[in-house]
Coordinates of C-alpha atoms and ligand atoms in Angstrom, one line a residue:
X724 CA 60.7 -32.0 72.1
X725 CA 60.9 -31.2 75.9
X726 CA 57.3 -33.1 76.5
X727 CA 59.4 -36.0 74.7
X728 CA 62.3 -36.6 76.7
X729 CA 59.9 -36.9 79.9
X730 CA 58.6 -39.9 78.9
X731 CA 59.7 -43.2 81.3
X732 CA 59.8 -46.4 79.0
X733 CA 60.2 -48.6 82.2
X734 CA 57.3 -51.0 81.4
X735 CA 54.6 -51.2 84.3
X736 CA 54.1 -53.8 86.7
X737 CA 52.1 -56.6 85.8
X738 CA 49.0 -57.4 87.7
X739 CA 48.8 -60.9 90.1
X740 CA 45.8 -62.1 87.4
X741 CA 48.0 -61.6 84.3
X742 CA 51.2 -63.3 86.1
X743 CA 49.0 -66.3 87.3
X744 CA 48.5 -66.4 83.5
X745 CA 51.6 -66.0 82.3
X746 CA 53.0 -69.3 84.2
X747 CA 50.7 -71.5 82.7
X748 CA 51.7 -74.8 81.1
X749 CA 51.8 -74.1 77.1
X750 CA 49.0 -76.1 75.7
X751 CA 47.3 -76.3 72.9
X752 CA 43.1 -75.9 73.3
X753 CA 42.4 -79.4 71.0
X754 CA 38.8 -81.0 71.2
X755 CA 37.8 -79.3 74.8
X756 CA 41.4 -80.0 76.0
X757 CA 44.6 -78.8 76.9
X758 CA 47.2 -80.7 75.8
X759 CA 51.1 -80.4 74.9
X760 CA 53.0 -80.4 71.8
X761 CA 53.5 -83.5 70.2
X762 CA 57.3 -82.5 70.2
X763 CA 57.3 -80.7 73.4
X764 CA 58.9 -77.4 71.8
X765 CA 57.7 -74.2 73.0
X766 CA 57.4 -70.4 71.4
X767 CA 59.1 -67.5 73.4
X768 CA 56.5 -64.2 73.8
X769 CA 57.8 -61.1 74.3
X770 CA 56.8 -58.1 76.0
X771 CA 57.7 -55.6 73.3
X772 CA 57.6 -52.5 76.1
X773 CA 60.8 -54.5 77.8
X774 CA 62.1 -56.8 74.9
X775 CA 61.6 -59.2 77.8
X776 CA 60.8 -62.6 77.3
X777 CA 57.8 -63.2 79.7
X778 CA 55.9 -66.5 78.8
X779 CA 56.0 -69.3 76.5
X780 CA 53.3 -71.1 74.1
X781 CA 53.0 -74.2 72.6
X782 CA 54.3 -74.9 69.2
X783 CA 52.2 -76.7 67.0
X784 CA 53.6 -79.5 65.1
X785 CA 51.9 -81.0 62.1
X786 CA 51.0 -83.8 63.7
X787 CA 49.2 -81.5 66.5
X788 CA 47.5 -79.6 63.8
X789 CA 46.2 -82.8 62.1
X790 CA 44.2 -83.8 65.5
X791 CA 43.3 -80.1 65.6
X792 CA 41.4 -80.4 62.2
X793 CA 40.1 -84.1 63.0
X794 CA 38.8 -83.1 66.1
X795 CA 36.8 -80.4 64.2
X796 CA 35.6 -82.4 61.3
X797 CA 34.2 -85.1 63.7
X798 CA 32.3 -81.7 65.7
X799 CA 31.2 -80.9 62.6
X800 CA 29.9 -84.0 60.9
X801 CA 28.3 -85.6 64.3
X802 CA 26.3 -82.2 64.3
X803 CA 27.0 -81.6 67.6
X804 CA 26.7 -78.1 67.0
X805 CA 24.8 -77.1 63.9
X806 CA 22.5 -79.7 65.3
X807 CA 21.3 -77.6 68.0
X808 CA 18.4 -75.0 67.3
X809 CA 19.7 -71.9 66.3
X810 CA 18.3 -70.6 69.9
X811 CA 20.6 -72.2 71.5
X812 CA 23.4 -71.5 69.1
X813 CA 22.6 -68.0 69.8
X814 CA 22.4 -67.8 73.2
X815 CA 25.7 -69.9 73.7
X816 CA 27.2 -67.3 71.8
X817 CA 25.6 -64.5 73.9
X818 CA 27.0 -66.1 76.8
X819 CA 30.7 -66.0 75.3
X820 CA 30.1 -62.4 74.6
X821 CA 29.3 -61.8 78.1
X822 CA 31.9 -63.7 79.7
X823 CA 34.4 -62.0 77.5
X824 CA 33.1 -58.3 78.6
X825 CA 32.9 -59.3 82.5
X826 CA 36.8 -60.5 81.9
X827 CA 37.7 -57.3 80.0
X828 CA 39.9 -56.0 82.0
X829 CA 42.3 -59.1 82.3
X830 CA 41.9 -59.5 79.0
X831 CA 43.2 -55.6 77.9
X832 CA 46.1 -55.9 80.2
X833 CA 47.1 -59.4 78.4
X834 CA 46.9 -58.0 74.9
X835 CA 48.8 -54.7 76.2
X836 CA 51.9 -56.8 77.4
X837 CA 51.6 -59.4 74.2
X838 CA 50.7 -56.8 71.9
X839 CA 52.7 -53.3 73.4
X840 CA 49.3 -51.2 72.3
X841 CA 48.4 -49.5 75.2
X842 CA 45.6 -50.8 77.8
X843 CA 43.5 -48.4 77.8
X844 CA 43.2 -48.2 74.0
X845 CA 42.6 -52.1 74.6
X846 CA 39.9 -51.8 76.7
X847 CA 38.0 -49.0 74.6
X848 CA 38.5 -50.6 71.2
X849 CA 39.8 -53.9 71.4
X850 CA 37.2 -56.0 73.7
X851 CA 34.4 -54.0 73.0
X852 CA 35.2 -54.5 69.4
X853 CA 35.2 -58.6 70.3
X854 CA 32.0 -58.3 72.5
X855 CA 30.2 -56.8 69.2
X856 CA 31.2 -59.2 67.1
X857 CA 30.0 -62.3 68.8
X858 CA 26.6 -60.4 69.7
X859 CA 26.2 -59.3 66.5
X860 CA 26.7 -62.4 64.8
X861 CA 24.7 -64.4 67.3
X862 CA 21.6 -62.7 65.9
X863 CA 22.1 -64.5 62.7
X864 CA 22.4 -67.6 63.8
X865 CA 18.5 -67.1 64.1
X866 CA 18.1 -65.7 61.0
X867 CA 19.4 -67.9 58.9
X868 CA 17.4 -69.4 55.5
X869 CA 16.7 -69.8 51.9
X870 CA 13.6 -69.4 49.7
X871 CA 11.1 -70.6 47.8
X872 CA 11.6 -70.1 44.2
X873 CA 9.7 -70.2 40.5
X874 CA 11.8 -72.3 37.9
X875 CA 11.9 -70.6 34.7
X876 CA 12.0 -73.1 32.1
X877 CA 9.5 -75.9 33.7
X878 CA 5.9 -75.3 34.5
X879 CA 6.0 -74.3 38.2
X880 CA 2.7 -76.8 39.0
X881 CA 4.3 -79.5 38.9
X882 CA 7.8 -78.6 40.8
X883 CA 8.8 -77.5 43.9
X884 CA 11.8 -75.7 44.4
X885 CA 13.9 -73.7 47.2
X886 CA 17.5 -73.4 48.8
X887 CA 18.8 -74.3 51.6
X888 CA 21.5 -72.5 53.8
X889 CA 24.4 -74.9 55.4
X890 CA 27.7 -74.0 57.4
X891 CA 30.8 -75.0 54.6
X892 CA 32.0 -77.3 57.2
X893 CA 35.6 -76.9 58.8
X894 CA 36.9 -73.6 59.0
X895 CA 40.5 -73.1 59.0
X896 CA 41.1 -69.0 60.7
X897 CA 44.5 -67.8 60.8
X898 CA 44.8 -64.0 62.4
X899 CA 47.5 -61.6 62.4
X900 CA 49.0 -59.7 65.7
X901 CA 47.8 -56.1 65.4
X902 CA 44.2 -57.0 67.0
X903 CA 44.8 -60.4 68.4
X904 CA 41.5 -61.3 70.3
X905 CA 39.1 -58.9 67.9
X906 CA 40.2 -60.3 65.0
X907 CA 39.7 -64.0 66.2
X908 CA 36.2 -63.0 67.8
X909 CA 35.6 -61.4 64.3
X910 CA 36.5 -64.6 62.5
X911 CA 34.9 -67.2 65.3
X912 CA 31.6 -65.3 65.4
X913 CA 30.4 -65.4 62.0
X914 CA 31.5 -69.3 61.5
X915 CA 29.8 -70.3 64.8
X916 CA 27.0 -68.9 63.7
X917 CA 26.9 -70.7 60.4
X918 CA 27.0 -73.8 62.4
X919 CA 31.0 -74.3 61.5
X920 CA 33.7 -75.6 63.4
X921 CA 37.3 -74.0 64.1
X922 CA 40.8 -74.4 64.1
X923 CA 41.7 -70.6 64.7
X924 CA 45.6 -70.5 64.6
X925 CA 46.1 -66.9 66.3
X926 CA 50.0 -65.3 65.4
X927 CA 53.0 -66.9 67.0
X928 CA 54.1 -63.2 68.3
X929 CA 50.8 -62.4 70.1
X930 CA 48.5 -65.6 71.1
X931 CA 47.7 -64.9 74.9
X932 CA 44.2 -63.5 74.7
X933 CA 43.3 -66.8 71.9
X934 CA 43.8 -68.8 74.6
X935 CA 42.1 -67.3 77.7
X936 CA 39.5 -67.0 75.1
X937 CA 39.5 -70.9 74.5
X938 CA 39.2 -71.1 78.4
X939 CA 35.7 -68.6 78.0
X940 CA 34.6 -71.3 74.7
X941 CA 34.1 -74.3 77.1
X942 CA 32.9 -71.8 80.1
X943 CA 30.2 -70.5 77.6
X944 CA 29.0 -74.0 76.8
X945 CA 30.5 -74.3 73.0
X946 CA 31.0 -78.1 72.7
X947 CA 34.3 -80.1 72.6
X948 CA 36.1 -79.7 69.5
X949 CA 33.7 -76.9 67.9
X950 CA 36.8 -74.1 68.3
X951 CA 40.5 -75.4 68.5
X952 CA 43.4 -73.4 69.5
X953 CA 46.7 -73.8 68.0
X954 CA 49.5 -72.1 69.1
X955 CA 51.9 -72.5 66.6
X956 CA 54.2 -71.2 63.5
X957 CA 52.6 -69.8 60.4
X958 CA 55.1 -71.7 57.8
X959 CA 54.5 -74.8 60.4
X960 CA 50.8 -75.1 61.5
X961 CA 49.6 -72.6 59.3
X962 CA 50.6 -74.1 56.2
X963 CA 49.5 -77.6 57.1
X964 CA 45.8 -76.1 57.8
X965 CA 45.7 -74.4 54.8
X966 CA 46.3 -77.6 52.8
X967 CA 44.7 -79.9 55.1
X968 CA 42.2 -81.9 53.1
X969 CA 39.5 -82.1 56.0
X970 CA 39.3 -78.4 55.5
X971 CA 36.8 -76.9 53.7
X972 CA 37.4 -72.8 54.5
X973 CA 40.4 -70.5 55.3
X974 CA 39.9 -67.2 56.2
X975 CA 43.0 -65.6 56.4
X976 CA 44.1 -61.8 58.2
X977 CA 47.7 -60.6 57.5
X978 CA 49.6 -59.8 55.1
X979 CA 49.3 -59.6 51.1
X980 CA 52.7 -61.5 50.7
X981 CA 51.1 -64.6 53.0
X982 CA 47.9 -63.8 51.6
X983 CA 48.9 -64.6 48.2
X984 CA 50.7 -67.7 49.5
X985 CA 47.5 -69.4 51.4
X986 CA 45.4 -68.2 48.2
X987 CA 47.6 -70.4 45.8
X988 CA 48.4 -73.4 48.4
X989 CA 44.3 -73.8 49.5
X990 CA 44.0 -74.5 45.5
X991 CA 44.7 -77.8 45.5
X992 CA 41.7 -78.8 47.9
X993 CA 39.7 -75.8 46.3
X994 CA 39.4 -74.3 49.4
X995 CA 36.4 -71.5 49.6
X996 CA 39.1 -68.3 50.5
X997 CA 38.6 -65.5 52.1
X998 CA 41.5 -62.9 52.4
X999 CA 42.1 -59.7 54.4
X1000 CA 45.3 -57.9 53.7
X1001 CA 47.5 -55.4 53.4
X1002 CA 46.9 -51.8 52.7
X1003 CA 48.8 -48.3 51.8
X1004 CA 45.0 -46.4 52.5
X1005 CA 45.1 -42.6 51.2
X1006 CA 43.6 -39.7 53.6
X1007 CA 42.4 -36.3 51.3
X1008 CA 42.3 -33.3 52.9
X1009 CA 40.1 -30.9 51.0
X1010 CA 40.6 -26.8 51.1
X1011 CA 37.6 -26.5 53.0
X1012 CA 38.2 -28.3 56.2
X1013 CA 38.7 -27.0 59.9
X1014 CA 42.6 -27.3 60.6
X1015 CA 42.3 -27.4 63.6
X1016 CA 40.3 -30.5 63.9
X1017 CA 41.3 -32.4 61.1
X1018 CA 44.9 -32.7 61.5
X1019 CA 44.8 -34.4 64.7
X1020 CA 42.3 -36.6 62.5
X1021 CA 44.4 -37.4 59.9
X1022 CA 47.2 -37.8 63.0
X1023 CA 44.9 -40.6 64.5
X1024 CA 44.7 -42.1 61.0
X1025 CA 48.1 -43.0 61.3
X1026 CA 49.3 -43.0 64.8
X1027 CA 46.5 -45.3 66.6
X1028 CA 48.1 -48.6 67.3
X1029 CA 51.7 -47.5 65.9
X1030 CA 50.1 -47.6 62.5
X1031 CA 49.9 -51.8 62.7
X1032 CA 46.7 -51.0 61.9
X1033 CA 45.7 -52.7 57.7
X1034 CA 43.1 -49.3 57.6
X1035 CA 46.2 -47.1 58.5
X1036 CA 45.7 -43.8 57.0
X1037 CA 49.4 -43.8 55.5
X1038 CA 49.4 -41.6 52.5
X1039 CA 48.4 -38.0 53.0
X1040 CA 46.9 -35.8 50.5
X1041 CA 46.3 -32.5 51.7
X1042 CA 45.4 -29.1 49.4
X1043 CA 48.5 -27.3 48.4
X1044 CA 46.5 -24.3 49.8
X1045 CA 46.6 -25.8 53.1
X1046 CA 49.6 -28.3 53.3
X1047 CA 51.9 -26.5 55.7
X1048 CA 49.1 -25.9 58.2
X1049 CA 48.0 -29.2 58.3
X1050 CA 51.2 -30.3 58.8
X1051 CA 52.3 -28.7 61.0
X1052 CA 49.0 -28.8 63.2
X1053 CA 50.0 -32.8 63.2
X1054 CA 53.5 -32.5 64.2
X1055 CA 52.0 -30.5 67.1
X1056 CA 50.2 -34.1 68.3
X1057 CA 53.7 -35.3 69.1
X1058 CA 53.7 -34.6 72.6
X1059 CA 50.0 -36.7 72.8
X1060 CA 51.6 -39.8 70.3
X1061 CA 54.6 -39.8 72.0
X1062 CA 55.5 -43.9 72.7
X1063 CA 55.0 -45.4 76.3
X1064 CA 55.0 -48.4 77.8
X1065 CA 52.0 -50.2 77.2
X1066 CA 50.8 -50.2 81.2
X1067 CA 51.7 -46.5 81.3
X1068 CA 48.3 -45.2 82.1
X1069 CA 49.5 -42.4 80.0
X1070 CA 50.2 -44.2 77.1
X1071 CA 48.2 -43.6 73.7
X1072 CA 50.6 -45.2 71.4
X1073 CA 53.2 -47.8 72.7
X1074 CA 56.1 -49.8 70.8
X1075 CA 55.7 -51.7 67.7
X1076 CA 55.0 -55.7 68.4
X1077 CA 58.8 -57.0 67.8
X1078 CA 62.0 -56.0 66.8
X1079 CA 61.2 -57.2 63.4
X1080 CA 58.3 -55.0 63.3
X1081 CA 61.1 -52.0 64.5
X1082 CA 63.5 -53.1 62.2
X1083 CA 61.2 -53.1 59.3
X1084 CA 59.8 -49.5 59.8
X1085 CA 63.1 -48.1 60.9
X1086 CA 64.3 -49.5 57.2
X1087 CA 62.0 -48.0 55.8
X1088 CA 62.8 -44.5 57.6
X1089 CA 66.2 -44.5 56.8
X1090 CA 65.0 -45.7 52.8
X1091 CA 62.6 -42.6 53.1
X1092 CA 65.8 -40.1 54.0
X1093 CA 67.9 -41.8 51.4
X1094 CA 65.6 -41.4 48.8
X1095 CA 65.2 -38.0 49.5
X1096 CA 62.2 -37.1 51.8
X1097 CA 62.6 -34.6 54.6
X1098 CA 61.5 -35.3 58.0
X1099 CA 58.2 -32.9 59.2
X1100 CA 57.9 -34.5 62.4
X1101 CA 60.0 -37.4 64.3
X1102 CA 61.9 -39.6 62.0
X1103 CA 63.8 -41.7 64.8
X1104 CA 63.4 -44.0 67.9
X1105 CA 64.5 -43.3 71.2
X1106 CA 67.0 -45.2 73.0
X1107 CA 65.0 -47.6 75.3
X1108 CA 65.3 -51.6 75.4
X1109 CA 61.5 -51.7 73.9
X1110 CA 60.7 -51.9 70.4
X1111 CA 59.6 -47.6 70.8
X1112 CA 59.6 -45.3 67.4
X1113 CA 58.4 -42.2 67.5
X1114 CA 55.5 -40.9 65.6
X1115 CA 57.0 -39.7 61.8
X1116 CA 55.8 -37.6 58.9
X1117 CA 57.5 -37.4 55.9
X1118 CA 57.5 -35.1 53.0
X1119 CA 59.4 -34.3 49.6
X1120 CA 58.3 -38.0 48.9
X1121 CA 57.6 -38.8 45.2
X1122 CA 55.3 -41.9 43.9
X1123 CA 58.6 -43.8 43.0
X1124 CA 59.9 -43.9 46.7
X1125 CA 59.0 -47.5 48.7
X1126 CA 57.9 -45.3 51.5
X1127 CA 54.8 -44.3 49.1
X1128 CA 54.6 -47.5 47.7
X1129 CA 54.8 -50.1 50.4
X1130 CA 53.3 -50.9 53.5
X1131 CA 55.1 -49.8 56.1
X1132 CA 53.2 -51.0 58.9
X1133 CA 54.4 -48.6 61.7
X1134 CA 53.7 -44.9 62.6
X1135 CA 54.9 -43.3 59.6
X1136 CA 52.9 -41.0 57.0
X1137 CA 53.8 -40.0 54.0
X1138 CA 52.3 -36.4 52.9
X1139 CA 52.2 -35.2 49.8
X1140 CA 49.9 -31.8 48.1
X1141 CA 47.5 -31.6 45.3
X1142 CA 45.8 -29.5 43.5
X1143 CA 42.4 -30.7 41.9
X1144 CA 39.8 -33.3 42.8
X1145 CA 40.6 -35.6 39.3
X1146 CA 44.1 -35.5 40.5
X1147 CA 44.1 -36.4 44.0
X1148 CA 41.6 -39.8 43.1
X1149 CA 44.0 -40.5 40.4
X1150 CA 47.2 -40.3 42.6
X1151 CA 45.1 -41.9 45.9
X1152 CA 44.4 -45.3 43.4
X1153 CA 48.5 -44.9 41.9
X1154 CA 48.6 -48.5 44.7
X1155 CA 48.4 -52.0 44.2
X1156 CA 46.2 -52.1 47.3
X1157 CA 42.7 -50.8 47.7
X1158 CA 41.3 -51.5 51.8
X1159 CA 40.1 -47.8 52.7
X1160 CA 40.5 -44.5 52.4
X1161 CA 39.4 -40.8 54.5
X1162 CA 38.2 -37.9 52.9
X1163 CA 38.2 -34.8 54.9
X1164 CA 35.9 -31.5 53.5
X1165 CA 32.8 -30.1 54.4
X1166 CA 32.0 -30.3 51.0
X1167 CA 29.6 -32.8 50.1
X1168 CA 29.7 -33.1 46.5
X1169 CA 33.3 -33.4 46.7
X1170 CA 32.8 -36.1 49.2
X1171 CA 30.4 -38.2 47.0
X1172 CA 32.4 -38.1 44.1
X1173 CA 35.7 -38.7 45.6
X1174 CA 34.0 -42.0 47.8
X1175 CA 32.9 -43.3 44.1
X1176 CA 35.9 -42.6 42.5
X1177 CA 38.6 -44.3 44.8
X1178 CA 38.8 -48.1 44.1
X1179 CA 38.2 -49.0 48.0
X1180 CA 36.6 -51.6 50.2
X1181 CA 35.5 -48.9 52.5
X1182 CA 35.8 -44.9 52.5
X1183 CA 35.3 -42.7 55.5
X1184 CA 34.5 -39.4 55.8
X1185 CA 35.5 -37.1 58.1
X1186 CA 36.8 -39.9 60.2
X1187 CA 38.6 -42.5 60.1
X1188 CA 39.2 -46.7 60.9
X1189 CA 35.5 -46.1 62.0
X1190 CA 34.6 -50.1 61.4
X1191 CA 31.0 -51.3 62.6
X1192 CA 30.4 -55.1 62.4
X1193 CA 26.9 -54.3 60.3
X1194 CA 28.9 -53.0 57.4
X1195 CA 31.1 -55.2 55.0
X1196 CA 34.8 -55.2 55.2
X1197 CA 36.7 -56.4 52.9
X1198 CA 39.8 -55.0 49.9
X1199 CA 39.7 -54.5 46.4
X1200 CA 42.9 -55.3 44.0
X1201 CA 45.7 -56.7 46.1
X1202 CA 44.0 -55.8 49.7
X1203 CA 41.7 -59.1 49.5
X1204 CA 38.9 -61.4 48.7
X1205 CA 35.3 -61.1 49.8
X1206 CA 34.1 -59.6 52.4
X1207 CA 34.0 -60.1 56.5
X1208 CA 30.9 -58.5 58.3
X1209 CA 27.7 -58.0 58.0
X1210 CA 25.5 -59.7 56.2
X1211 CA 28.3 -60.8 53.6
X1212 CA 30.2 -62.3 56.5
X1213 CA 28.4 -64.7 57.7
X1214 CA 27.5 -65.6 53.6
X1215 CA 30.9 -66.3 53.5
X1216 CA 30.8 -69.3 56.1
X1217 CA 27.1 -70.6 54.3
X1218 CA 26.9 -73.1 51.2
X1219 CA 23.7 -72.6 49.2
X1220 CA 21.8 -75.6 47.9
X1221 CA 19.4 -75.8 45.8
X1222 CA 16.5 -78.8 45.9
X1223 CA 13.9 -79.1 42.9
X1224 CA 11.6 -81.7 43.5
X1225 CA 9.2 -83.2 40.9
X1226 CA 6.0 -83.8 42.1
Ligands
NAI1983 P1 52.0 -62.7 58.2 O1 51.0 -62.5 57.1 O2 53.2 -63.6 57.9 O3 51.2 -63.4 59.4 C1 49.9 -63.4 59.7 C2 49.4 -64.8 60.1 O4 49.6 -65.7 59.1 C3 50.1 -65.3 61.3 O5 49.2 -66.0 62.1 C4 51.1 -66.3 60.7 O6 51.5 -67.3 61.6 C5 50.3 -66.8 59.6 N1 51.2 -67.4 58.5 C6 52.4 -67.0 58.1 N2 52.9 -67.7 57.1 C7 51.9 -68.6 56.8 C8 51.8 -69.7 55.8 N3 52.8 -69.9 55.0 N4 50.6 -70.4 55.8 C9 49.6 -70.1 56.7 N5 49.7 -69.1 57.6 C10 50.8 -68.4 57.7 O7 52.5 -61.4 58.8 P2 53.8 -61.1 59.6 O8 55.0 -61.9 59.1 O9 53.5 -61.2 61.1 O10 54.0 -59.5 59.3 C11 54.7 -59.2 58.1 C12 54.1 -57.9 57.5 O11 52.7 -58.2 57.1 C13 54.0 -56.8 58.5 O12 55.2 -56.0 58.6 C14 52.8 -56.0 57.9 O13 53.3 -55.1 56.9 C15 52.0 -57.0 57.3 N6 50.8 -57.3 58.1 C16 49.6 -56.9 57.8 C17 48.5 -57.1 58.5 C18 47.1 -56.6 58.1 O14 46.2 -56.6 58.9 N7 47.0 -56.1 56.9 C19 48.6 -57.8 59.8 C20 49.9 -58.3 60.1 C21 50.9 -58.0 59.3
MG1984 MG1 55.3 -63.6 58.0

């Protein structure tokens, strides 16, 4: 408590760089250019360690977003870049990755003021996280092909037959504001190397880094109208790209609720769709493990990025044998999770994004308490004018409550004990969702059987939100379609044809 009530939430000063940015003209980053709003109206953005307004965007009108998407179907269809040998594709993309690492520092301090996570977490996960994408992906561009098959029912002298791998065209990517800039270099990467072009539509809370990375496109070399930045209101811009008929892909990031909106209104157009949502992801701590290391595990599971994280480890599951110990083992990480500003060099954990954001998880605190859950560790905000809430466990929680059931979004686990392995898979899959999952033990039978039996796009053990661009990512049930990464990903931005030639 004493540690606590140390704790400054005067936000830091800003550096000259990110002011210099900050008082730039809101544009929107349309076929190489910057241009204004068709109707001139602007979006405010907050710094949510001040609740101060400190810039303002463009908002993208439908008319904007309609020269957004013909700007990349005419990129697209004059071949201006999937024309070019993958080589060059590839080393373009190199060159973004580059840029975007030498201009790391700028571009943590941005997302720290847009976003409230803290820089430093910024700089060690966010842009490194970008860089990897892009290089990553640039290797495909290379790598790229079909094959030679044997027809079945036709004798195979006489025919010739193979596929061939194309981009799908114009590619619609509309991200969320947890991870601004590494979830639009992990949906630009994979398209340009496909050979697609972009309209990426980054969220209307936190779109600073999108466009310093628009100005990094045209540095690296991408060609006019290949990425487009819009700026702009999901219900607005979004929805007018995702029933756009000049697009042929949406890949969407956010939340179930949207996702289930875009999935239905891309239907029309028979949109290909690929969707990464919401979660409520279980953590199981087995009898076995080491206290003493895995609570401030399952403590990061939750806490990193003030739980706006869709991997966020929110349900606990710990051993009845060892449930107070764990417990309070993470209560005794307050001190270390305590909120900051995001410029506080001290900070590990900063405020949520917006007000909203703090309304929301503070509803669903008070819910918690009303519904009967005790409070093992914080359980309030403290007074600041940010958008601060301090790092909360809470137990006594049943299946029933919403704080089990829903996604909460914010820095709030709920822990509950069990006794048996069949039970704890049963109650981690009692969710509509089904992103990830941690299972803590030393025990490695128990680990195999428990990472087959919960329903899970991914499952980590002994660790947690450990995500590596080579793997796939992706949701079962209500947490998604398909799969980003890897080699999946970039299948997700190719069609397949098939040519079967007579001879
Ligand atoms: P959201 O899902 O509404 O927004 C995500 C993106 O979708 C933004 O770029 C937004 O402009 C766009 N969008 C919104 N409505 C759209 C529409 N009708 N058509 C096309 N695009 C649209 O998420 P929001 O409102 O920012 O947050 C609400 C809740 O969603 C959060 O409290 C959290 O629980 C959850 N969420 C989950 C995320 C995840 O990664 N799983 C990320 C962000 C939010
Ligand atoms: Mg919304």
């Amino acid at each position: 408590m004493n540690e606590m009530t140390t704790v400054s939430y005067q936000q830091h000063a800003y550096s000259e760089g990110a002011k210099t940015l900050l008082a730039r003209k809101p544009a929107l980053f349309i076929n190489g250019e910057w241009v204004a709003s068709s109707h001139g109206e602007t979006i405010a953005v907050e710094d949510p360690s001040s609740g101060q307004v400190v810039s303002h965007i463009a908002d993208a009108s439908v008319a904007d977003t309609d020269r957004a998407v013909a700007a990349a179907r005419a990129a697209f269809d004059d071949g201006r870049w999937s024309g070019l040998a993958p080589i060059a594709r590839e080393r373009i993309m190199l060159r973004l990755a580059d840029l975007i690492e030498a201009h790391g520092d700028e571009l943590a301090e941005l997302e720290a003021i847009d976003v409230g996570k803290p820089k430093s977490m910024a700089g060690v996960v966010d842009i490194p996280g970008a860089v990897s994408h892009i290089r990553y992906m640039a290797g495909w561009a290379a790598k790229l092909g079909g094959e030679t098959l044997q027809p079945y029912t036709m004798p195979n002298s006489g025919m010739f037959s193979y596929t061939i791998k194309e981009p799908v065209g114009v590619c619609a990517q509309i991200v969320p504001w947890n991870f601004p800039l590494l979830m639009a270099c992990l949906k630009i990467a994979p398209a340009l190397a496909a050979g697609c072009t972009i309209i990426l539509k980054p969220a209307e809370q936190t779109s600073l880094t999108a466009l310093r990375l628009a100005d990094l496109i045209a540095e690296a070399g991408i060609p006019a109208g290949v990425v487009n930045v819009l700026t702009g209101y999901g219900h607005i811009s979004g929805d007018r790209l995702v029933k756009h008929p000049d697009v042929d892909k949406v890949a969407f990031t956010g939340s179930t609720e949207i996702g289930k909106l875009i999935n239905k209104n891309a239907t029309d157009t028979l949109k290909h769709v690929t969707l990464e949502l919401g979660g409520k992801s279980p953590v199981v701590v087995m009898p076995d493990v080491n206290v003493a290391e895995t609570a401030p595990g399952a403590a990061g599971a939750i806490f990193f990025n003030s739980g706006q994280v869709c991997v966020a480890g929110s349900r606990l599951f710990v051993h009845k044998s060892i449930f107070d110990e764990v417990i309070e083992g993470i209560a005794a990480t307050a001190p270390f999770w305590a909120p900051r500003p995001s410029l506080d060099p001290a900070a590990h954990m900063g405020p949520l994004v917006s007000k909203e954001q703090y309304d929301k998880v503070l509803g669903y605190i008070e819910a918690g308490k009303r519904d009967g859950a005790s409070v093992a560790m914080g359980g309030d905000a403290p007074s600041a004018d940010g958008y601060y809430v301090n790092p909360t466990v809470l137990v006594n929680v049943n299946p029933q409550m919403s704080v089990v059931r829903e996604e909460i979004f914010g820095p709030v686990v709920v822990a509950q004990r069990f006794e048996d392995l069949d039970e704890v898979a049963k109650a981690a899959n009692d969710t509509c969702f089904g992103l990830a999952a941690g299972i803590w033990t030393k025990d490695l039978g128990a680990m195999h059987k428990l990472a087959s039996k919960i329903k899970a796009g991914t499952v980590w053990g002994n660790c947690h939100a450990m995500i590596d661009v080579a793997l796939p990512f992706g949701g079962y049930k209500e947490s998604g379609i398909g799969r980003e990464q890897g080699r999946a990903g970039i299948e997700a931005y190719l069609e397949s044809k098939s040519v079967i030639i007579k001879l």
